[in-house]
Amino acid sequence: MNPQLKMYPNPMLFRFSFFSVFFLCSSAAVLSPVRHDRSTGLYSLSICTKTPCQDTNLLVDLGSSFNWIDCSHNYTSSTYRSIPCTSSLCNSLGSHGCSGDCSGNHLPGCSKNSCFLSLLNSGKRKGITKALALIDSLALPLTDGRNPGPLKNFPNFIFSCSATPFFRNRRPKGTAGLAGLSQSNFSLIGQLSKQFSLPRVFALCLSRSPSAPGVAFFGTFGPYYFHPLVELPKNLIYTPLFMTNPAAGGGETLHRVSDEYFIRITAIKVNNFVINVNGSGSDRAMLSTTIPYTTLHSAIYRPLIEAFLNESAALNLRLTQPVKPFSVCFEAVNVSVSRLGPLVPTIDFVMQNPDVFWRVHGSNSMVRILNRGVDVWCLAFVDGGNKSRSSAPIVIGGHQMVDHLLQFDLDSKRLGFSSSVLVHNTMCANFNFTVNHGIR
């Protein structure tokens, strides 16, 4: 074995060495393993926080403006600092005045002079939350696109901290907060870029494997290599990325937790049958890692189901009792499976012109359900009703992103996306997490 390479004792846990936090390196592109949680269908990434360094799992949220840490229990770190509520930094975070409450925040130094954020939660827990702002250390492994390297320390990282989690009932087990990946200056990518003058770009490659994580890259356009040395960015397709931060009726003193990304979808095709999306009132689609399955306005969902059933007729699939939240399920015994998943009609999200489309093969359009004698493949799209979510009639969820490389270029405002990487005989679970200590 190459003496520079060393396997973590357990790649899934991806344990970080505290002593490598202070390793000085000239490169600053970093990565994190991203794991799938079966019970929620959501994703978490691993970072190293506090001093001494502690492994911390955070819910991945493309639409969150801030990073959030649960401080409902004793928070211990020698590098923790509070932010004075009268400081210019506190003002830039959108906090006005000294109106915080330290009850429930078990942090040393929390006082009436500490900076608090007024966050408007757009998730299931509606309402305004007062969140303490804090500064602490964060570290992520350096990368050359092939392996992780030693940890790179980011010493002045800003978190919001609350005793009331925004996603208490939905976050993956073992997560201690949320990693915001929006275009906000205070999101994870915003702060990493600012501290080390990195490009404002990150890439996600989500895995559904129960034993092998996917990966997130920060501050690099690639190349990204996956076993057997497949370089994925060579085949990216690009579409404009719309980034908005809509007002939520609370005035300038409030910050939304959500700050989503949108792309334009002009039509949906099932095989060659075209479904018009104009009936929903908008051609914007939101990208969300906190929604497990793509959700469609009813005006789009109903014709999609009809077209999918019509195109499936020639495949001799046998419909069976649907399993919630899905409407169309087939007996698994009649469904043939290839390396691209179940052999069912393809679904294309057509973008700015007919030649730019995101193709959804069976591996991403279907989900297998095995439970108490039930063995079915279900169409993994959900009816969102007649009210659009976040001004978007289409919300592309995590299941449809799996094994696609998604590159978010915030400076150029474009999304790069690959076809299913299964086409290239690899998968997002194939990144080599063997540590190379020679990376600088």
JSON list of C-alpha atoms in Angstrom, two decimals, residues 269-430:
[
{"chain": "A", "resi": 269, "resn": "LYS", "atom": "CA", "xyz": [-41.71, 13.95, -21.48]},
{"chain": "A", "resi": 270, "resn": "VAL", "atom": "CA", "xyz": [-42.68, 10.35, -20.78]},
{"chain": "A", "resi": 271, "resn": "ASN", "atom": "CA", "xyz": [-40.83, 8.47, -23.49]},
{"chain": "A", "resi": 272, "resn": "ASN", "atom": "CA", "xyz": [-41.75, 10.77, -26.39]},
{"chain": "A", "resi": 273, "resn": "PHE", "atom": "CA", "xyz": [-45.12, 11.93, -25.02]},
{"chain": "A", "resi": 274, "resn": "VAL", "atom": "CA", "xyz": [-44.96, 15.62, -24.05]},
{"chain": "A", "resi": 275, "resn": "ILE", "atom": "CA", "xyz": [-46.70, 16.97, -20.94]},
{"chain": "A", "resi": 276, "resn": "ASN", "atom": "CA", "xyz": [-47.27, 20.71, -20.87]},
{"chain": "A", "resi": 277, "resn": "VAL", "atom": "CA", "xyz": [-46.44, 22.28, -17.50]},
{"chain": "A", "resi": 278, "resn": "ASN", "atom": "CA", "xyz": [-48.00, 25.71, -18.19]},
{"chain": "A", "resi": 279, "resn": "GLY", "atom": "CA", "xyz": [-51.30, 24.72, -16.60]},
{"chain": "A", "resi": 280, "resn": "SER", "atom": "CA", "xyz": [-49.73, 25.03, -13.16]},
{"chain": "A", "resi": 281, "resn": "GLY", "atom": "CA", "xyz": [-49.05, 28.75, -13.64]},
{"chain": "A", "resi": 282, "resn": "SER", "atom": "CA", "xyz": [-45.23, 28.63, -13.52]},
{"chain": "A", "resi": 283, "resn": "ASP", "atom": "CA", "xyz": [-42.32, 26.87, -15.22]},
{"chain": "A", "resi": 284, "resn": "ARG", "atom": "CA", "xyz": [-40.03, 27.07, -12.17]},
{"chain": "A", "resi": 285, "resn": "ALA", "atom": "CA", "xyz": [-38.87, 23.91, -10.43]},
{"chain": "A", "resi": 286, "resn": "MET", "atom": "CA", "xyz": [-37.29, 23.96, -6.99]},
{"chain": "A", "resi": 287, "resn": "LEU", "atom": "CA", "xyz": [-34.40, 21.66, -6.04]},
{"chain": "A", "resi": 288, "resn": "SER", "atom": "CA", "xyz": [-34.78, 20.24, -2.55]},
{"chain": "A", "resi": 289, "resn": "THR", "atom": "CA", "xyz": [-32.81, 17.76, -0.45]},
{"chain": "A", "resi": 290, "resn": "THR", "atom": "CA", "xyz": [-35.42, 17.96, 2.34]},
{"chain": "A", "resi": 291, "resn": "ILE", "atom": "CA", "xyz": [-38.16, 16.47, 0.13]},
{"chain": "A", "resi": 292, "resn": "PRO", "atom": "CA", "xyz": [-37.57, 12.74, -0.45]},
{"chain": "A", "resi": 293, "resn": "TYR", "atom": "CA", "xyz": [-39.58, 12.42, -3.68]},
{"chain": "A", "resi": 294, "resn": "THR", "atom": "CA", "xyz": [-40.37, 14.83, -6.51]},
{"chain": "A", "resi": 295, "resn": "THR", "atom": "CA", "xyz": [-43.65, 16.59, -5.81]},
{"chain": "A", "resi": 296, "resn": "LEU", "atom": "CA", "xyz": [-45.83, 17.94, -8.62]},
{"chain": "A", "resi": 297, "resn": "HIS", "atom": "CA", "xyz": [-48.76, 20.33, -8.80]},
{"chain": "A", "resi": 298, "resn": "SER", "atom": "CA", "xyz": [-51.92, 18.32, -9.51]},
{"chain": "A", "resi": 299, "resn": "ALA", "atom": "CA", "xyz": [-52.24, 19.94, -12.93]},
{"chain": "A", "resi": 300, "resn": "ILE", "atom": "CA", "xyz": [-48.91, 18.28, -13.85]},
{"chain": "A", "resi": 301, "resn": "TYR", "atom": "CA", "xyz": [-49.16, 15.14, -11.73]},
{"chain": "A", "resi": 302, "resn": "ARG", "atom": "CA", "xyz": [-52.43, 13.84, -13.23]},
{"chain": "A", "resi": 303, "resn": "PRO", "atom": "CA", "xyz": [-51.30, 13.92, -16.90]},
{"chain": "A", "resi": 304, "resn": "LEU", "atom": "CA", "xyz": [-47.91, 12.49, -15.87]},
{"chain": "A", "resi": 305, "resn": "ILE", "atom": "CA", "xyz": [-49.61, 9.47, -14.28]},
{"chain": "A", "resi": 306, "resn": "GLU", "atom": "CA", "xyz": [-51.86, 9.00, -17.31]},
{"chain": "A", "resi": 307, "resn": "ALA", "atom": "CA", "xyz": [-48.94, 9.19, -19.74]},
{"chain": "A", "resi": 308, "resn": "PHE", "atom": "CA", "xyz": [-46.80, 6.85, -17.63]},
{"chain": "A", "resi": 309, "resn": "LEU", "atom": "CA", "xyz": [-49.55, 4.22, -17.50]},
{"chain": "A", "resi": 310, "resn": "ASN", "atom": "CA", "xyz": [-50.18, 4.50, -21.25]},
{"chain": "A", "resi": 311, "resn": "GLU", "atom": "CA", "xyz": [-46.47, 4.15, -22.06]},
{"chain": "A", "resi": 312, "resn": "SER", "atom": "CA", "xyz": [-46.15, 1.22, -19.62]},
{"chain": "A", "resi": 313, "resn": "ALA", "atom": "CA", "xyz": [-48.93, -0.77, -21.25]},
{"chain": "A", "resi": 314, "resn": "ALA", "atom": "CA", "xyz": [-46.61, -2.42, -23.78]},
{"chain": "A", "resi": 315, "resn": "LEU", "atom": "CA", "xyz": [-44.36, -3.69, -20.96]},
{"chain": "A", "resi": 316, "resn": "ASN", "atom": "CA", "xyz": [-47.07, -6.00, -19.52]},
{"chain": "A", "resi": 317, "resn": "LEU", "atom": "CA", "xyz": [-46.67, -4.60, -16.03]},
{"chain": "A", "resi": 318, "resn": "ARG", "atom": "CA", "xyz": [-49.35, -5.55, -13.55]},
{"chain": "A", "resi": 319, "resn": "LEU", "atom": "CA", "xyz": [-50.88, -2.75, -11.48]},
{"chain": "A", "resi": 320, "resn": "THR", "atom": "CA", "xyz": [-51.45, -3.48, -7.82]},
{"chain": "A", "resi": 321, "resn": "GLN", "atom": "CA", "xyz": [-52.74, -1.71, -4.73]},
{"chain": "A", "resi": 322, "resn": "PRO", "atom": "CA", "xyz": [-50.75, 1.54, -4.38]},
{"chain": "A", "resi": 323, "resn": "VAL", "atom": "CA", "xyz": [-48.66, 2.20, -1.29]},
{"chain": "A", "resi": 324, "resn": "LYS", "atom": "CA", "xyz": [-48.87, 5.71, 0.17]},
{"chain": "A", "resi": 325, "resn": "PRO", "atom": "CA", "xyz": [-47.75, 8.33, -0.68]},
{"chain": "A", "resi": 326, "resn": "PHE", "atom": "CA", "xyz": [-47.60, 6.89, -4.22]},
{"chain": "A", "resi": 327, "resn": "SER", "atom": "CA", "xyz": [-50.48, 6.39, -6.67]},
{"chain": "A", "resi": 328, "resn": "VAL", "atom": "CA", "xyz": [-49.03, 3.89, -9.14]},
{"chain": "A", "resi": 329, "resn": "CYS", "atom": "CA", "xyz": [-47.43, 0.60, -8.11]},
{"chain": "A", "resi": 330, "resn": "PHE", "atom": "CA", "xyz": [-46.59, -2.57, -10.06]},
{"chain": "A", "resi": 331, "resn": "GLU", "atom": "CA", "xyz": [-46.04, -6.10, -8.83]},
{"chain": "A", "resi": 332, "resn": "ALA", "atom": "CA", "xyz": [-42.28, -6.53, -8.62]},
{"chain": "A", "resi": 333, "resn": "VAL", "atom": "CA", "xyz": [-42.36, -10.03, -10.14]},
{"chain": "A", "resi": 334, "resn": "ASN", "atom": "CA", "xyz": [-43.36, -8.52, -13.51]},
{"chain": "A", "resi": 335, "resn": "VAL", "atom": "CA", "xyz": [-40.76, -5.75, -13.53]},
{"chain": "A", "resi": 336, "resn": "SER", "atom": "CA", "xyz": [-37.46, -6.41, -15.28]},
{"chain": "A", "resi": 337, "resn": "VAL", "atom": "CA", "xyz": [-34.38, -4.66, -13.88]},
{"chain": "A", "resi": 338, "resn": "SER", "atom": "CA", "xyz": [-31.20, -3.48, -15.62]},
{"chain": "A", "resi": 339, "resn": "ARG", "atom": "CA", "xyz": [-28.16, -1.54, -14.35]},
{"chain": "A", "resi": 340, "resn": "LEU", "atom": "CA", "xyz": [-30.28, 1.62, -14.85]},
{"chain": "A", "resi": 341, "resn": "GLY", "atom": "CA", "xyz": [-33.00, 0.26, -12.60]},
{"chain": "A", "resi": 342, "resn": "PRO", "atom": "CA", "xyz": [-36.48, -1.05, -13.43]},
{"chain": "A", "resi": 343, "resn": "LEU", "atom": "CA", "xyz": [-37.30, -1.14, -17.14]},
{"chain": "A", "resi": 344, "resn": "VAL", "atom": "CA", "xyz": [-40.04, 1.47, -17.28]},
{"chain": "A", "resi": 345, "resn": "PRO", "atom": "CA", "xyz": [-40.68, 4.52, -19.49]},
{"chain": "A", "resi": 346, "resn": "THR", "atom": "CA", "xyz": [-38.09, 7.27, -19.14]},
{"chain": "A", "resi": 347, "resn": "ILE", "atom": "CA", "xyz": [-39.13, 10.67, -17.79]},
{"chain": "A", "resi": 348, "resn": "ASP", "atom": "CA", "xyz": [-37.37, 13.79, -19.06]},
{"chain": "A", "resi": 349, "resn": "PHE", "atom": "CA", "xyz": [-37.42, 17.24, -17.47]},
{"chain": "A", "resi": 350, "resn": "VAL", "atom": "CA", "xyz": [-37.01, 19.50, -20.51]},
{"chain": "A", "resi": 351, "resn": "MET", "atom": "CA", "xyz": [-35.32, 22.83, -19.77]},
{"chain": "A", "resi": 352, "resn": "GLN", "atom": "CA", "xyz": [-34.44, 25.91, -21.86]},
{"chain": "A", "resi": 353, "resn": "ASN", "atom": "CA", "xyz": [-34.58, 24.02, -25.17]},
{"chain": "A", "resi": 354, "resn": "PRO", "atom": "CA", "xyz": [-35.46, 20.48, -26.32]},
{"chain": "A", "resi": 355, "resn": "ASP", "atom": "CA", "xyz": [-31.80, 19.45, -26.34]},
{"chain": "A", "resi": 356, "resn": "VAL", "atom": "CA", "xyz": [-31.31, 20.25, -22.65]},
{"chain": "A", "resi": 357, "resn": "PHE", "atom": "CA", "xyz": [-33.09, 17.73, -20.45]},
{"chain": "A", "resi": 358, "resn": "TRP", "atom": "CA", "xyz": [-32.63, 15.81, -17.21]},
{"chain": "A", "resi": 359, "resn": "ARG", "atom": "CA", "xyz": [-33.41, 12.15, -17.95]},
{"chain": "A", "resi": 360, "resn": "VAL", "atom": "CA", "xyz": [-34.90, 10.08, -15.15]},
{"chain": "A", "resi": 361, "resn": "HIS", "atom": "CA", "xyz": [-34.35, 6.34, -15.62]},
{"chain": "A", "resi": 362, "resn": "GLY", "atom": "CA", "xyz": [-36.08, 3.64, -13.59]},
{"chain": "A", "resi": 363, "resn": "SER", "atom": "CA", "xyz": [-33.46, 3.79, -10.83]},
{"chain": "A", "resi": 364, "resn": "ASN", "atom": "CA", "xyz": [-34.67, 7.33, -10.03]},
{"chain": "A", "resi": 365, "resn": "SER", "atom": "CA", "xyz": [-38.31, 7.21, -11.17]},
{"chain": "A", "resi": 366, "resn": "MET", "atom": "CA", "xyz": [-39.24, 4.08, -9.19]},
{"chain": "A", "resi": 367, "resn": "VAL", "atom": "CA", "xyz": [-38.88, 2.96, -5.59]},
{"chain": "A", "resi": 368, "resn": "ARG", "atom": "CA", "xyz": [-39.13, -0.64, -4.39]},
{"chain": "A", "resi": 369, "resn": "ILE", "atom": "CA", "xyz": [-41.24, -1.35, -1.33]},
{"chain": "A", "resi": 370, "resn": "LEU", "atom": "CA", "xyz": [-40.76, -4.63, 0.52]},
{"chain": "A", "resi": 371, "resn": "ASN", "atom": "CA", "xyz": [-42.89, -4.86, 3.64]},
{"chain": "A", "resi": 372, "resn": "ARG", "atom": "CA", "xyz": [-44.97, -7.63, 5.24]},
{"chain": "A", "resi": 373, "resn": "GLY", "atom": "CA", "xyz": [-45.40, -9.69, 2.13]},
{"chain": "A", "resi": 374, "resn": "VAL", "atom": "CA", "xyz": [-45.71, -6.67, -0.18]},
{"chain": "A", "resi": 375, "resn": "ASP", "atom": "CA", "xyz": [-43.17, -6.50, -3.00]},
{"chain": "A", "resi": 376, "resn": "VAL", "atom": "CA", "xyz": [-43.91, -3.69, -5.44]},
{"chain": "A", "resi": 377, "resn": "TRP", "atom": "CA", "xyz": [-42.24, -1.03, -7.55]},
{"chain": "A", "resi": 378, "resn": "CYS", "atom": "CA", "xyz": [-43.94, 2.37, -7.21]},
{"chain": "A", "resi": 379, "resn": "LEU", "atom": "CA", "xyz": [-43.64, 5.50, -9.32]},
{"chain": "A", "resi": 380, "resn": "ALA", "atom": "CA", "xyz": [-41.70, 7.81, -6.99]},
{"chain": "A", "resi": 381, "resn": "PHE", "atom": "CA", "xyz": [-43.58, 11.03, -7.71]},
{"chain": "A", "resi": 382, "resn": "VAL", "atom": "CA", "xyz": [-46.05, 12.62, -5.29]},
{"chain": "A", "resi": 383, "resn": "ASP", "atom": "CA", "xyz": [-49.19, 14.69, -5.89]},
{"chain": "A", "resi": 384, "resn": "GLY", "atom": "CA", "xyz": [-48.61, 18.11, -4.29]},
{"chain": "A", "resi": 385, "resn": "GLY", "atom": "CA", "xyz": [-52.22, 19.27, -4.69]},
{"chain": "A", "resi": 386, "resn": "ASN", "atom": "CA", "xyz": [-53.41, 22.48, -6.30]},
{"chain": "A", "resi": 387, "resn": "LYS", "atom": "CA", "xyz": [-51.28, 24.83, -4.21]},
{"chain": "A", "resi": 388, "resn": "SER", "atom": "CA", "xyz": [-47.70, 25.33, -5.34]},
{"chain": "A", "resi": 389, "resn": "ARG", "atom": "CA", "xyz": [-44.98, 24.77, -2.77]},
{"chain": "A", "resi": 390, "resn": "SER", "atom": "CA", "xyz": [-42.61, 27.76, -2.43]},
{"chain": "A", "resi": 391, "resn": "SER", "atom": "CA", "xyz": [-43.94, 29.26, -5.68]},
{"chain": "A", "resi": 392, "resn": "ALA", "atom": "CA", "xyz": [-42.79, 26.14, -7.54]},
{"chain": "A", "resi": 393, "resn": "PRO", "atom": "CA", "xyz": [-45.24, 23.63, -9.07]},
{"chain": "A", "resi": 394, "resn": "ILE", "atom": "CA", "xyz": [-42.38, 21.15, -9.37]},
{"chain": "A", "resi": 395, "resn": "VAL", "atom": "CA", "xyz": [-40.10, 20.26, -6.45]},
{"chain": "A", "resi": 396, "resn": "ILE", "atom": "CA", "xyz": [-37.34, 17.85, -7.48]},
{"chain": "A", "resi": 397, "resn": "GLY", "atom": "CA", "xyz": [-36.59, 15.68, -4.47]},
{"chain": "A", "resi": 398, "resn": "GLY", "atom": "CA", "xyz": [-33.61, 13.70, -3.24]},
{"chain": "A", "resi": 399, "resn": "HIS", "atom": "CA", "xyz": [-34.64, 10.35, -4.77]},
{"chain": "A", "resi": 400, "resn": "GLN", "atom": "CA", "xyz": [-34.44, 11.82, -8.27]},
{"chain": "A", "resi": 401, "resn": "MET", "atom": "CA", "xyz": [-30.97, 13.29, -7.53]},
{"chain": "A", "resi": 402, "resn": "VAL", "atom": "CA", "xyz": [-29.36, 10.01, -6.47]},
{"chain": "A", "resi": 403, "resn": "ASP", "atom": "CA", "xyz": [-26.45, 8.93, -8.69]},
{"chain": "A", "resi": 404, "resn": "HIS", "atom": "CA", "xyz": [-26.52, 12.19, -10.64]},
{"chain": "A", "resi": 405, "resn": "LEU", "atom": "CA", "xyz": [-23.68, 14.66, -10.21]},
{"chain": "A", "resi": 406, "resn": "LEU", "atom": "CA", "xyz": [-25.12, 18.13, -9.51]},
{"chain": "A", "resi": 407, "resn": "GLN", "atom": "CA", "xyz": [-22.74, 21.11, -9.64]},
{"chain": "A", "resi": 408, "resn": "PHE", "atom": "CA", "xyz": [-24.05, 24.41, -8.26]},
{"chain": "A", "resi": 409, "resn": "ASP", "atom": "CA", "xyz": [-22.07, 27.33, -9.72]},
{"chain": "A", "resi": 410, "resn": "LEU", "atom": "CA", "xyz": [-23.32, 30.31, -7.73]},
{"chain": "A", "resi": 411, "resn": "ASP", "atom": "CA", "xyz": [-21.10, 32.93, -9.37]},
{"chain": "A", "resi": 412, "resn": "SER", "atom": "CA", "xyz": [-22.18, 32.01, -12.91]},
{"chain": "A", "resi": 413, "resn": "LYS", "atom": "CA", "xyz": [-25.71, 31.16, -11.75]},
{"chain": "A", "resi": 414, "resn": "ARG", "atom": "CA", "xyz": [-25.90, 27.84, -13.49]},
{"chain": "A", "resi": 415, "resn": "LEU", "atom": "CA", "xyz": [-26.54, 24.23, -12.57]},
{"chain": "A", "resi": 416, "resn": "GLY", "atom": "CA", "xyz": [-24.40, 21.52, -14.12]},
{"chain": "A", "resi": 417, "resn": "PHE", "atom": "CA", "xyz": [-25.92, 18.07, -14.05]},
{"chain": "A", "resi": 418, "resn": "SER", "atom": "CA", "xyz": [-24.94, 14.68, -15.39]},
{"chain": "A", "resi": 419, "resn": "SER", "atom": "CA", "xyz": [-27.01, 11.85, -16.73]},
{"chain": "A", "resi": 420, "resn": "SER", "atom": "CA", "xyz": [-27.23, 8.97, -14.31]},
{"chain": "A", "resi": 421, "resn": "VAL", "atom": "CA", "xyz": [-23.66, 8.03, -13.46]},
{"chain": "A", "resi": 422, "resn": "LEU", "atom": "CA", "xyz": [-24.81, 4.41, -13.70]},
{"chain": "A", "resi": 423, "resn": "VAL", "atom": "CA", "xyz": [-24.50, 4.96, -17.46]},
{"chain": "A", "resi": 424, "resn": "HIS", "atom": "CA", "xyz": [-20.73, 5.36, -16.90]},
{"chain": "A", "resi": 425, "resn": "ASN", "atom": "CA", "xyz": [-20.49, 2.11, -14.89]},
{"chain": "A", "resi": 426, "resn": "THR", "atom": "CA", "xyz": [-20.02, 3.87, -11.58]},
{"chain": "A", "resi": 427, "resn": "MET", "atom": "CA", "xyz": [-22.18, 5.27, -8.79]},
{"chain": "A", "resi": 428, "resn": "CYS", "atom": "CA", "xyz": [-22.01, 8.02, -6.20]},
{"chain": "A", "resi": 429, "resn": "ALA", "atom": "CA", "xyz": [-21.15, 5.41, -3.55]},
{"chain": "A", "resi": 430, "resn": "ASN", "atom": "CA", "xyz": [-17.89, 4.72, -5.44]}
]
